[in-house]
Short mmCIF file of C-alpha atoms and ligand atoms in Angstrom, two decimals:
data_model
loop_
_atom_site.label_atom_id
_atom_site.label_comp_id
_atom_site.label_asym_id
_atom_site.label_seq_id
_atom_site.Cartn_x
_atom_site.Cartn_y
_atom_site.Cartn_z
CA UNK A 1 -168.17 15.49 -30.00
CA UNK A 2 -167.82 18.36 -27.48
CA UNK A 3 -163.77 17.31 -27.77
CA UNK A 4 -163.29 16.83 -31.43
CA UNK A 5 -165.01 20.21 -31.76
CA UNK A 6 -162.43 22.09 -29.10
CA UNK A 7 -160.05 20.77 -31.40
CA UNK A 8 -161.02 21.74 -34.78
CA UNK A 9 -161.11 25.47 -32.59
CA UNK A 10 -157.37 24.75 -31.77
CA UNK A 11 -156.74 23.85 -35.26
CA UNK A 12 -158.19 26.99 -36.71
CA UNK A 13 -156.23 29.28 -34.58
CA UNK A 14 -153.07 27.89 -36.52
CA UNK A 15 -154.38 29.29 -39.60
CA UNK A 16 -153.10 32.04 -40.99
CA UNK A 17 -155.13 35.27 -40.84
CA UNK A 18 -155.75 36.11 -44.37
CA UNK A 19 -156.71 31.81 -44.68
CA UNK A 20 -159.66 32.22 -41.94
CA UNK A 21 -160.49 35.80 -43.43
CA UNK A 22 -162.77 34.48 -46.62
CA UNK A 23 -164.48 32.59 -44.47
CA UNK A 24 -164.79 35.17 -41.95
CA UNK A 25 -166.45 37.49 -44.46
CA UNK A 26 -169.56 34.89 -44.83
CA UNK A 27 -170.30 36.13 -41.30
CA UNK A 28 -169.19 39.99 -41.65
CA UNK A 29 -169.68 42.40 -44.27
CA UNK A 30 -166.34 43.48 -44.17
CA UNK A 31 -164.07 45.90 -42.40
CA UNK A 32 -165.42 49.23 -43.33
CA UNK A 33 -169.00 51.29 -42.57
CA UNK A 34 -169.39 51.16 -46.32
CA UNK A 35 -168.76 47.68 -46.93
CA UNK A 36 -171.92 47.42 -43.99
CA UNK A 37 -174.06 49.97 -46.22
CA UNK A 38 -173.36 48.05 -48.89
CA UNK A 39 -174.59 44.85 -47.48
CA UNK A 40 -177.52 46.75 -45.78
CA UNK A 41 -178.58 47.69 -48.96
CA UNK A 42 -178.36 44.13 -50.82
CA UNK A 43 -180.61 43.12 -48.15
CA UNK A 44 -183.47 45.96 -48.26
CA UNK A 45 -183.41 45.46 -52.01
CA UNK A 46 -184.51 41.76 -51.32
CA UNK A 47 -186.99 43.16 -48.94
CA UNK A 48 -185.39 42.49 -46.06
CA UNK A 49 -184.32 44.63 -42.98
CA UNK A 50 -181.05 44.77 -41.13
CA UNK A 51 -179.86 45.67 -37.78
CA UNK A 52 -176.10 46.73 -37.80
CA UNK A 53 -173.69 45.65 -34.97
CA UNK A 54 -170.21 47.54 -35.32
CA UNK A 55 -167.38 44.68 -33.72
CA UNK A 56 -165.60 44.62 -30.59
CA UNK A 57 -166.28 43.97 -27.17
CA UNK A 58 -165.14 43.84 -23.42
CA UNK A 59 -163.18 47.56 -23.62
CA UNK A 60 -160.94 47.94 -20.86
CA UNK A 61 -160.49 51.88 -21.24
CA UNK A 62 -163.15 55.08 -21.28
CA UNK A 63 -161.70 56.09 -24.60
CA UNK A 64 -162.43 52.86 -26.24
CA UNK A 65 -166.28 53.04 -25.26
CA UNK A 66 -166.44 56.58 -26.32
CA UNK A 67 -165.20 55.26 -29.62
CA UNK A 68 -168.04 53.00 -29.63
CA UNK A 69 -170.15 55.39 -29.31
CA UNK A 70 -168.72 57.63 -31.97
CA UNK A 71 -168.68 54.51 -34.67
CA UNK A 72 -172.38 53.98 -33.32
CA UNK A 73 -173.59 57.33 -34.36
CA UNK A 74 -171.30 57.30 -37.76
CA UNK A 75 -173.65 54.08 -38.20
CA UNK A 76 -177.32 55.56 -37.65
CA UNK A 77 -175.80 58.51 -39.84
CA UNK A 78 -174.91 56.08 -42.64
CA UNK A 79 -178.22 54.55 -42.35
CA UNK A 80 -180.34 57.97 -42.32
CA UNK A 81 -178.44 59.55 -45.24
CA UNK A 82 -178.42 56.42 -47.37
CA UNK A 83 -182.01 55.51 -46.57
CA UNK A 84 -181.70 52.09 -45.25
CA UNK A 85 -184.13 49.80 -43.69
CA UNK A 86 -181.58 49.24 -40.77
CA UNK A 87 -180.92 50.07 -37.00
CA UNK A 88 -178.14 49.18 -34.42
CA UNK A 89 -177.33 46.58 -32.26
CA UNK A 90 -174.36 47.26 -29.41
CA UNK A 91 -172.62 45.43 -26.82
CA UNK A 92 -173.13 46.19 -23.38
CA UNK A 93 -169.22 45.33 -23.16
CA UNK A 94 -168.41 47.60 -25.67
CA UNK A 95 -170.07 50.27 -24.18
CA UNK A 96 -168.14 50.09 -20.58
CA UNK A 97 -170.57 47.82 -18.39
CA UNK A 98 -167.61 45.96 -17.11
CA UNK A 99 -165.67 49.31 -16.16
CA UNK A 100 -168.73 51.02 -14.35
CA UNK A 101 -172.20 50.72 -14.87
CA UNK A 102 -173.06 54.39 -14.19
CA UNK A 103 -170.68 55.18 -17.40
CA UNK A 104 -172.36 52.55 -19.61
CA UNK A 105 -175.72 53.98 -18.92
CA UNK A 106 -174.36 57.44 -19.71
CA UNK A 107 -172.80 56.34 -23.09
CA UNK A 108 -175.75 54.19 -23.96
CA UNK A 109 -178.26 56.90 -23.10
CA UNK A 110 -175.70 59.35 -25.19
CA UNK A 111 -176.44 56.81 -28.28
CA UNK A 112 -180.35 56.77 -27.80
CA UNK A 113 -180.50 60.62 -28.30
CA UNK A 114 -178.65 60.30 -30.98
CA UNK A 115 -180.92 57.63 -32.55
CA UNK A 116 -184.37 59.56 -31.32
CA UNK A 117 -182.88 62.27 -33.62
CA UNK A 118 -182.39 60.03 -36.64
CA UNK A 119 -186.16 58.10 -35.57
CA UNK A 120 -183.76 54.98 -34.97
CA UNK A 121 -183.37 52.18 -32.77
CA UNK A 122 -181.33 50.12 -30.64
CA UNK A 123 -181.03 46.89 -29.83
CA UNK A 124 -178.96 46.16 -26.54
CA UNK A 125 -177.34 42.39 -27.48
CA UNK A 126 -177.16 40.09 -24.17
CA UNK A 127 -173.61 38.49 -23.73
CA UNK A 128 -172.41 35.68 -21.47
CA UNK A 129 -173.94 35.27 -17.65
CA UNK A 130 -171.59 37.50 -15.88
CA UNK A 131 -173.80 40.66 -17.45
CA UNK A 132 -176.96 39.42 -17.59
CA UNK A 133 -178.10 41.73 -14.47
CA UNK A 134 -176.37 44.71 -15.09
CA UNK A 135 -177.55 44.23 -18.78
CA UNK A 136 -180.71 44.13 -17.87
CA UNK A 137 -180.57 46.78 -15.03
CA UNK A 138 -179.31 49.37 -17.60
CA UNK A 139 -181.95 48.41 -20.31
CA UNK A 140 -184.73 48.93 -17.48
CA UNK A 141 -182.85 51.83 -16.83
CA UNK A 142 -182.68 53.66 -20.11
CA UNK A 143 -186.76 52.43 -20.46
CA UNK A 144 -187.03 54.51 -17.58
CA UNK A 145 -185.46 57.83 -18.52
CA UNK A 146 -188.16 57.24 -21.14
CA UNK A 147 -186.61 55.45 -24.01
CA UNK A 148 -188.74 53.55 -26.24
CA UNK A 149 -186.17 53.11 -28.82
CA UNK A 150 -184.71 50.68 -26.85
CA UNK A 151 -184.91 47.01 -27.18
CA UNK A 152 -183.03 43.92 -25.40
CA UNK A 153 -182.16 39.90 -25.68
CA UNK A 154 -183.57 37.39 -24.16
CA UNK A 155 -181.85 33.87 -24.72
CA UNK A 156 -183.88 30.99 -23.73
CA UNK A 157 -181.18 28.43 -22.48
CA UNK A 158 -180.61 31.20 -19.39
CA UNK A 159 -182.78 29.61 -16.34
CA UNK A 160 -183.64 33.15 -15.20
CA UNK A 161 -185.18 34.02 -18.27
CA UNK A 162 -188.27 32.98 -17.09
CA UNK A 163 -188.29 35.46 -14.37
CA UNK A 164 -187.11 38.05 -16.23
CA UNK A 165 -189.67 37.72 -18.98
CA UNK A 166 -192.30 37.40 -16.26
CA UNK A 167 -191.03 41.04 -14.72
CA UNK A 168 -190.70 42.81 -18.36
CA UNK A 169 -193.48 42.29 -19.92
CA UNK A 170 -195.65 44.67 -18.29
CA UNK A 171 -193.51 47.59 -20.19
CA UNK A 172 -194.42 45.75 -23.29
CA UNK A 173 -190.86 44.97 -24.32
CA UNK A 174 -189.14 45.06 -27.85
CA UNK A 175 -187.58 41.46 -27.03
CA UNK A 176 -185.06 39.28 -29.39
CA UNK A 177 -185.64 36.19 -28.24
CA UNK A 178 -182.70 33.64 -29.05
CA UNK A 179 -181.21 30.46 -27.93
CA UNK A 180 -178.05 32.09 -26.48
CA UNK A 181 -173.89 31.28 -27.41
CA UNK A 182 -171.94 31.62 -24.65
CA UNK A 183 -170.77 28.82 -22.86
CA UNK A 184 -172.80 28.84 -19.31
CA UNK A 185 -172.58 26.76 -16.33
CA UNK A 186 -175.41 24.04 -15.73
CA UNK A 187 -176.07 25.76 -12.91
CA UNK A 188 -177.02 28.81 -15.08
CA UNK A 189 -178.15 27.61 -18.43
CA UNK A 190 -180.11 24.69 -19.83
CA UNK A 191 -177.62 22.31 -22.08
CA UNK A 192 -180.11 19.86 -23.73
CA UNK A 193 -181.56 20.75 -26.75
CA UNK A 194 -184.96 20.20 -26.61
CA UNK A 195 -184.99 21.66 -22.96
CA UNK A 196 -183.44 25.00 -24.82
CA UNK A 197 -186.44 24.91 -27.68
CA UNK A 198 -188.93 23.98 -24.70
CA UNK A 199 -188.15 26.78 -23.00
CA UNK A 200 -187.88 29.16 -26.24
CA UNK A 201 -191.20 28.15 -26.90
CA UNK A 202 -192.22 28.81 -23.45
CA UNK A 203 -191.12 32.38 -23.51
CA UNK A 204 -192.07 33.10 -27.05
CA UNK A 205 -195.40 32.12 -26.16
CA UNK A 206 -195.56 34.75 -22.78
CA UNK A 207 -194.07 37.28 -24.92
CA UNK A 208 -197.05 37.17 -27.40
CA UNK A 209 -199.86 36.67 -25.27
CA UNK A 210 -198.71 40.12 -23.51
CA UNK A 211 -198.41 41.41 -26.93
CA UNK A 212 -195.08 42.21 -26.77
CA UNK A 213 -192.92 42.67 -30.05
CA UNK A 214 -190.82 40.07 -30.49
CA UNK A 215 -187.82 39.68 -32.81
CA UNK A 216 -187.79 35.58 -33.50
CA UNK A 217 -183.91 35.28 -33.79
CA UNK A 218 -183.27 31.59 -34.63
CA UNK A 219 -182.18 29.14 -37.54
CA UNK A 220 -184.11 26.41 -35.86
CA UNK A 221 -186.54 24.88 -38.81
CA UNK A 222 -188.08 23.40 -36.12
CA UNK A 223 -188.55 26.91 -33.97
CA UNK A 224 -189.42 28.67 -36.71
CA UNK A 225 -192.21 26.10 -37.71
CA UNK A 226 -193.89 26.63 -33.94
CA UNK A 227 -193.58 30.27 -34.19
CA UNK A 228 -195.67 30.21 -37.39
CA UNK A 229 -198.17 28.11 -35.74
CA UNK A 230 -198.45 30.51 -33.03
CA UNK A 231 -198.56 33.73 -35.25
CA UNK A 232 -201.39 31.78 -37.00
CA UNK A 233 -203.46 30.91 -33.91
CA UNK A 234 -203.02 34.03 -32.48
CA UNK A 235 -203.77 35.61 -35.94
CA UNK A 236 -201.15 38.20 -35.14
CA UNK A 237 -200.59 41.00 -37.64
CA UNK A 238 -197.32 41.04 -39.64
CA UNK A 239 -195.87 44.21 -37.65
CA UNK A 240 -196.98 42.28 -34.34
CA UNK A 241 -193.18 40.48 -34.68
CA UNK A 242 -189.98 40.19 -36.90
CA UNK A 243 -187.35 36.56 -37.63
CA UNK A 244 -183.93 37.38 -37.28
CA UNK A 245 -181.18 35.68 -38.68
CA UNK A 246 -177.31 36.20 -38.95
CA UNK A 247 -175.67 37.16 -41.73
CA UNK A 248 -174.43 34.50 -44.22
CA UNK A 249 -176.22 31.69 -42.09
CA UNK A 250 -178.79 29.59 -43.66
CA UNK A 251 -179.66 31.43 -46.64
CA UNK A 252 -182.28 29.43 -48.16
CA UNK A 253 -184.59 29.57 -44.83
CA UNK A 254 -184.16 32.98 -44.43
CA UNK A 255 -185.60 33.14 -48.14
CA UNK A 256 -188.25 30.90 -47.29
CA UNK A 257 -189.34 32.95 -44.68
CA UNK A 258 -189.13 36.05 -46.65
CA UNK A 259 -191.25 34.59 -49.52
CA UNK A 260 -194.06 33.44 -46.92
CA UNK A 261 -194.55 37.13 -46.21
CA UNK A 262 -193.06 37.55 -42.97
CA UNK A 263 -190.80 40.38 -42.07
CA UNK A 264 -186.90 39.90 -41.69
CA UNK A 265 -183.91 41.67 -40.24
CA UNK A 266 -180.16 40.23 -41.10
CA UNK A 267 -177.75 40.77 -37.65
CA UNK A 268 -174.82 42.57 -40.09
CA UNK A 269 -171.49 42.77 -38.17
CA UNK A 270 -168.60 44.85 -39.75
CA UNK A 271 -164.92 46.24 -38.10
CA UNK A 272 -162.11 45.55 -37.99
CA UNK A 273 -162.15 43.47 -35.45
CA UNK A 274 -163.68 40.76 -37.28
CA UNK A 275 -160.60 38.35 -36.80
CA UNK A 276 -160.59 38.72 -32.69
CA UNK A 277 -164.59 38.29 -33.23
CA UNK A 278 -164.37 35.35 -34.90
CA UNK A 279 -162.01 33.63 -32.54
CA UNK A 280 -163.44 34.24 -29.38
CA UNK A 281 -167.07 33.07 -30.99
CA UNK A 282 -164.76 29.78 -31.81
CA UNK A 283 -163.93 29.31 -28.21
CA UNK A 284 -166.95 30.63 -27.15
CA UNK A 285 -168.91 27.84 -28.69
CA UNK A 286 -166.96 25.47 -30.32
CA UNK A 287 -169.62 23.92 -31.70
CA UNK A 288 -169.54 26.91 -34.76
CA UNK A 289 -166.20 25.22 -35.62
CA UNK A 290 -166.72 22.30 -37.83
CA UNK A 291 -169.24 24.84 -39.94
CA UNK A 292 -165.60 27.09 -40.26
CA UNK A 293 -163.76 24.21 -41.44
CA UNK A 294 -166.82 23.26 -43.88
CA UNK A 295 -166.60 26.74 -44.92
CA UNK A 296 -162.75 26.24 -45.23
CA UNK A 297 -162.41 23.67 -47.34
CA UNK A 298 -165.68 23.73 -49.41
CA UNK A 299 -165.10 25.37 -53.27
CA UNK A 300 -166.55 28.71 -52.89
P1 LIG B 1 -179.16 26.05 -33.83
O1 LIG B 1 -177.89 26.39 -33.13
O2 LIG B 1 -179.83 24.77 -33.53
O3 LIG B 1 -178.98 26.27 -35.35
C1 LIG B 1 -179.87 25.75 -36.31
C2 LIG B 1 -179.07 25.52 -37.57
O4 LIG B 1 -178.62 26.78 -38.09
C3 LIG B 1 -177.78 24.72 -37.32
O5 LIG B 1 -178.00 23.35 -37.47
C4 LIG B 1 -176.86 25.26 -38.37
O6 LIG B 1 -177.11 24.60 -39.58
C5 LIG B 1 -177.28 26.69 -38.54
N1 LIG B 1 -176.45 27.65 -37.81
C6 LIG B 1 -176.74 28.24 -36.63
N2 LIG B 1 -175.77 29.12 -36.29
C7 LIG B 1 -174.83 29.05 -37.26
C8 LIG B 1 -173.60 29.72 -37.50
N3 LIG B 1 -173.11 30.64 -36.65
N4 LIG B 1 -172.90 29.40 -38.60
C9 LIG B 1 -173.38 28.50 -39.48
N5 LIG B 1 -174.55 27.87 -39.33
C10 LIG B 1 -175.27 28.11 -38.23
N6 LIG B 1 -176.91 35.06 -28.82
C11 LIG B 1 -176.66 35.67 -27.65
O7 LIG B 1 -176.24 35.01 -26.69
N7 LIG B 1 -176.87 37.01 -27.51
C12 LIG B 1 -177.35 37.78 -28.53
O8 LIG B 1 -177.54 38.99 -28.35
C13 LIG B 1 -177.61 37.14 -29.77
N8 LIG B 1 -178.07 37.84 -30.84
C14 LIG B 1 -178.46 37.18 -31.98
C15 LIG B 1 -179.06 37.87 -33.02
C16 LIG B 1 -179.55 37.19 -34.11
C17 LIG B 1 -180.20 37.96 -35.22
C18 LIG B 1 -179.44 35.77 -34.18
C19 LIG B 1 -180.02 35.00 -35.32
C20 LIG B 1 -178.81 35.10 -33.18
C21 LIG B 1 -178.30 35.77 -32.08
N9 LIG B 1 -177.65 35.10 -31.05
C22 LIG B 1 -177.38 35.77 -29.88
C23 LIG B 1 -177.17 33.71 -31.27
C24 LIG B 1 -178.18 32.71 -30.78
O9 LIG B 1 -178.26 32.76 -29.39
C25 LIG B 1 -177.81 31.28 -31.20
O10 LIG B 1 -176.60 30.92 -30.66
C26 LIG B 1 -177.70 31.06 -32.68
O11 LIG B 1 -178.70 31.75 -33.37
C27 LIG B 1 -177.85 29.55 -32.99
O12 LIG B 1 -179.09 29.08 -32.51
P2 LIG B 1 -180.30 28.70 -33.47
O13 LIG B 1 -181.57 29.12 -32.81
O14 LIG B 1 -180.07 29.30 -34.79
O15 LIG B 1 -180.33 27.14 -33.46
#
């Protein structure tokens, strides 16, 4: 399966640009800020919340994670003027972690002011293994230098995450729990399915008995159906937690959960770099391929 899907990935890369871009756009709002407001507000009129994520990742240069940081505050500007239900999500990676550490924690920290001054938040996504620490270090950082509109990722297929749940609760974390989509080593991350959900469960379950706040990100019927057993038995309060779910992904859950009164925020990605986005999620996790070649070749 694991081949057939590496294929389909190789097979999408020889489509042309403006072939993969409609179905690209399922998944992103578009290229522009307003195409994001737009979409932001689509959702809050359906009573749902959003959490904006402007595209790119792994900068190599100090100018490009300035930029970053410049598109982030255009963003939480956007949101404040236009009244939106909405905050940010960034990329460690876009912000410099992988150049110095020091300078990501200065850009990031940059960001936060700007978002205390709007009454916004942040949402610090987790990306493959190699970051994990530093990602982590810099979040406990920035909680540190007294941020509370901070919050991070924890994906349950990560062995560690365990650990690290067990060490952050005590500062009564904003956590998104997910499954995780990079491609990790065995060594690093659970494969099998049900040990991923176990273990989701496992953590989602520490992260409410130490009342943290927990963003449920998942499209797992089966994940979402424990975590409304749990909100019931723990008879937690409707602000207590938040599902996520990506944009353009399973549309009729995400109504369903709506509808039974629950509060959700849509992951909206926009840029420009949606094609480069879109391919290295392809070879991230080839698995996401044969829903691109659905998406491809289905009428729209
Ligand atoms: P699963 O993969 O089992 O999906 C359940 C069903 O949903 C599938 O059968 C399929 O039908 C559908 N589905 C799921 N993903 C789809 C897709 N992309 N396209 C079409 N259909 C799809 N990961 C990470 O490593 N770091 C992060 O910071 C984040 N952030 C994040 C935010 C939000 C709001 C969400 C919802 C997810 C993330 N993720 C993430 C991704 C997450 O780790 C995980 O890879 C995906 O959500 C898929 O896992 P599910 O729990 O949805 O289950």
């Amino acid at each position: 399966m694991n081949l057939v899907n590496r294929l389909m990935v190789s097979v999408l890369q020889l489509f042309p640009k403006g072939l993969v871009k409609p179905f690209a756009m399922r998944y992103v709002a578009g290229e522009s800020l307003d195409d994001a407001v737009r979409v932001v507000r689509s959702f809050n009129l359906k009573n749902m919340m959003a959490t904006v994520d402007v595209l790119g990742e792994n900068v190599t240069t100090k100018e490009e994670a300035f930029a970053a940081v410049k598109a982030g505050d255009e963003v939480l500007h956007e949101i404040d003027e236009n009244r939106l239900d909405a905050n940010l999500s960034i990329k460690p990676t876009q912000f410099g972690i992988r150049i110095d550490e020091a300078f990501c924690h200065s850009n990031v920290k940059w960001l936060l002011e700007i978002a205390r001054g709007y009454h916004s938040f942040v949402r610090i996504d987790m990306e493959d293994s190699s970051t994990t620490s530093a990602t982590l270090k810099l979040y406990e950082r920035l909680r540190s230098d007294g941020f509370e509109n901070v919050g991070i990722v924890i994906q349950a297929y990560m062995r560690r995450s365990e650990e690290d749940v067990k060490r952050l609760v005590d500062k009564k974390v904003n956590v998104r729990l997910c499954k995780g989509i990079y491609i990790e080593p065995d060594e690093v991350a659970f494969r099998d399915r049900e040990e991923v959900r176990r273990n989701y469960l496992r953590l989602l379950k520490m992260l409410f008995d130490a009342r943290c706040y927990v963003a449920i990100a998942t499209h797992d019927d089966f994940l979402v159906e424990a975590a409304y057993r749990y909100i019931q038995k723990m008879n937690l309060q409707k602000f207590a937690y938040e599902f996520q779910m990506l944009y353009g992904v399973r549309m009729k859950l995400r109504d369903r959960i709506v509808a039974d009164g629950h509060r959700m925020r849509i992951y909206v990605p926009f840029g420009q770099q949606w094609y480069a986005y879109s391919m290295r999620r392809f070879k991230e996790n080839p698995q996401i391929a044969p829903h691109v070649l659905r998406a491809l070749f289905s009428s729209s």
